[in-house]
Amino acid sequence: MKEFDPNHLKWQICCCHVTTAAYLVGSVELLVATVVAIVLIPLSINAHGSESSQILYASASGIALIWSVGEVVLLCDIRLRHVHRMNIYVFVQGIVFILMLFLIISIFLARQLRHYNDAGEEITYSGSMFSIVMALFFAAGATAATIYSIYVLLLLRRYMDAEKKHMEVVKKIQSIVKEQSPLES
């Protein structure tokens, strides 16, 4: 059996260990989710225009709050080495990411495409190509960041599995040595 080496290069991502990278990814995602929730909650309360805008903002802020809680759970699971929850987290993160991305792009496009007069009435729709391109760049960046974070979490899962198997082998060896020690005395 090959010896488990936690410092092997296969457990490195960029310049740090996979657990450190997972902590960084989780912390950054927690920060982003919290900021998004903090920004969207007042917007959902003070949404200008139709009721559908308020529902859109409220949905996005609710998903951001769920995302924040999920990130806190992820950080705790990394610390406590809960291997079995990593796949569930990756799946849920993908779903929440898709929903959040859809809602953010919808909000961004809705804000850019609607114009109101001084009385608060909607007057025109203008298809600004710049806002559409910016939304697409945002979506591409968010997609790349999510794919990277899922990669980090899957590598962390492999690391935790290898670490767990190594610890089981060490415990078996220790128990065999303890059983044989009294016999030699």
Coordinates of C-alpha atoms in Angstrom, one line a residue, residues 16-149:
C16 CA -1.7 26.2 -1.1
H17 CA -3.0 23.0 0.3
V18 CA -6.5 21.8 -0.8
T19 CA -8.0 22.4 2.7
T20 CA -6.6 25.9 2.7
A21 CA -8.0 26.5 -0.8
A22 CA -11.4 25.1 0.3
Y23 CA -11.4 27.5 3.3
L24 CA -10.6 30.4 1.0
V25 CA -13.2 29.5 -1.5
G26 CA -15.8 29.0 1.2
S27 CA -14.9 32.3 2.9
V28 CA -15.0 34.2 -0.4
E29 CA -18.4 32.7 -1.3
L30 CA -19.7 33.5 2.2
L31 CA -18.6 37.1 1.8
V32 CA -20.2 37.3 -1.7
A33 CA -23.5 35.7 -0.6
T34 CA -23.7 38.0 2.4
V35 CA -23.0 41.1 0.4
V36 CA -25.6 40.1 -2.2
A37 CA -28.2 39.4 0.5
I38 CA -27.4 42.7 2.2
V39 CA -27.8 44.6 -1.1
L40 CA -30.9 42.8 -2.2
I41 CA -33.0 42.9 1.0
P42 CA -33.4 46.7 0.9
L43 CA -34.0 46.6 -2.8
S44 CA -36.8 44.0 -2.3
I45 CA -38.5 46.3 0.2
N46 CA -38.1 49.5 -1.8
A47 CA -38.5 48.0 -5.3
H48 CA -39.8 50.6 -7.7
G49 CA -42.4 49.6 -10.1
S50 CA -44.3 46.4 -10.4
E51 CA -44.9 43.7 -7.9
S52 CA -42.9 41.2 -10.0
S53 CA -39.8 43.3 -9.3
Q54 CA -40.4 43.0 -5.6
I55 CA -40.9 39.2 -5.9
L56 CA -37.7 39.0 -8.0
Y57 CA -35.6 40.9 -5.5
A58 CA -37.1 39.0 -2.5
S59 CA -36.4 35.6 -4.2
A60 CA -32.8 36.6 -5.0
S61 CA -32.3 37.8 -1.4
G62 CA -33.8 34.6 0.0
I63 CA -31.5 32.5 -2.2
A64 CA -28.5 34.6 -1.1
L65 CA -29.4 34.0 2.6
I66 CA -29.7 30.3 2.0
W67 CA -26.4 30.4 0.1
S68 CA -24.8 32.2 3.1
V69 CA -26.0 29.5 5.5
G70 CA -24.7 26.8 3.2
E71 CA -21.3 28.4 3.1
V72 CA -21.2 28.4 6.9
V73 CA -22.1 24.7 7.0
L74 CA -19.4 24.0 4.4
L75 CA -16.7 25.7 6.5
C76 CA -17.8 23.7 9.5
D77 CA -17.9 20.5 7.5
I78 CA -14.4 21.1 6.3
R79 CA -13.2 21.7 9.8
L80 CA -15.0 18.6 11.2
R81 CA -14.0 16.5 8.2
H82 CA -17.5 15.4 7.2
V83 CA -16.7 13.6 4.0
H84 CA -20.2 12.3 3.3
R85 CA -21.7 15.9 3.0
M86 CA -19.2 17.1 0.3
N87 CA -21.1 15.6 -2.6
I88 CA -24.4 17.0 -1.3
Y89 CA -22.9 20.4 -0.9
V90 CA -21.5 20.4 -4.5
F91 CA -24.9 19.4 -5.8
V92 CA -26.7 22.1 -3.7
Q93 CA -24.1 24.7 -4.6
G94 CA -24.7 24.0 -8.3
I95 CA -28.5 24.4 -8.0
V96 CA -28.2 27.6 -5.8
F97 CA -25.6 29.0 -8.2
I98 CA -27.9 28.5 -11.2
L99 CA -30.9 30.0 -9.5
M100 CA -28.8 33.0 -8.2
L101 CA -27.2 33.6 -11.5
F102 CA -30.6 33.6 -13.3
L103 CA -32.1 36.0 -10.7
I104 CA -29.1 38.3 -10.7
I105 CA -29.0 38.5 -14.5
S106 CA -32.8 39.0 -14.6
I107 CA -32.5 41.8 -12.1
F108 CA -29.6 43.4 -13.9
L109 CA -31.3 43.3 -17.2
A110 CA -34.7 44.5 -15.8
R111 CA -33.0 47.5 -14.2
Q112 CA -31.1 48.4 -17.4
L113 CA -34.0 47.9 -19.7
R114 CA -36.7 49.8 -17.8
H115 CA -36.9 53.5 -17.6
Y116 CA -39.4 55.5 -15.4
N117 CA -40.5 59.1 -15.6
D118 CA -40.7 61.4 -12.6
A119 CA -44.1 60.1 -11.7
G120 CA -42.7 56.6 -11.4
E121 CA -44.5 55.3 -14.6
E122 CA -42.6 53.1 -16.9
I123 CA -42.1 54.9 -20.2
T124 CA -39.8 52.9 -22.5
Y125 CA -37.8 49.8 -23.0
S126 CA -34.3 50.3 -24.4
G127 CA -32.2 47.3 -25.4
S128 CA -28.8 48.5 -24.3
M129 CA -26.2 46.2 -25.8
F130 CA -23.6 47.3 -23.2
S131 CA -25.8 46.0 -20.3
I132 CA -26.4 42.7 -22.1
V133 CA -22.7 42.2 -22.7
M134 CA -21.9 43.1 -19.1
A135 CA -24.5 40.6 -17.9
L136 CA -22.9 37.9 -20.1
F137 CA -19.4 38.7 -18.8
F138 CA -20.7 38.6 -15.2
A139 CA -22.4 35.2 -15.9
A140 CA -19.1 33.9 -17.5
G141 CA -17.1 35.0 -14.5
A142 CA -19.5 33.6 -12.0
T143 CA -19.6 30.3 -13.9
A144 CA -15.8 30.0 -14.0
A145 CA -15.6 30.8 -10.2
T146 CA -18.3 28.1 -9.5
I147 CA -16.6 25.5 -11.6
Y148 CA -13.3 26.2 -9.8
S149 CA -14.9 26.0 -6.4

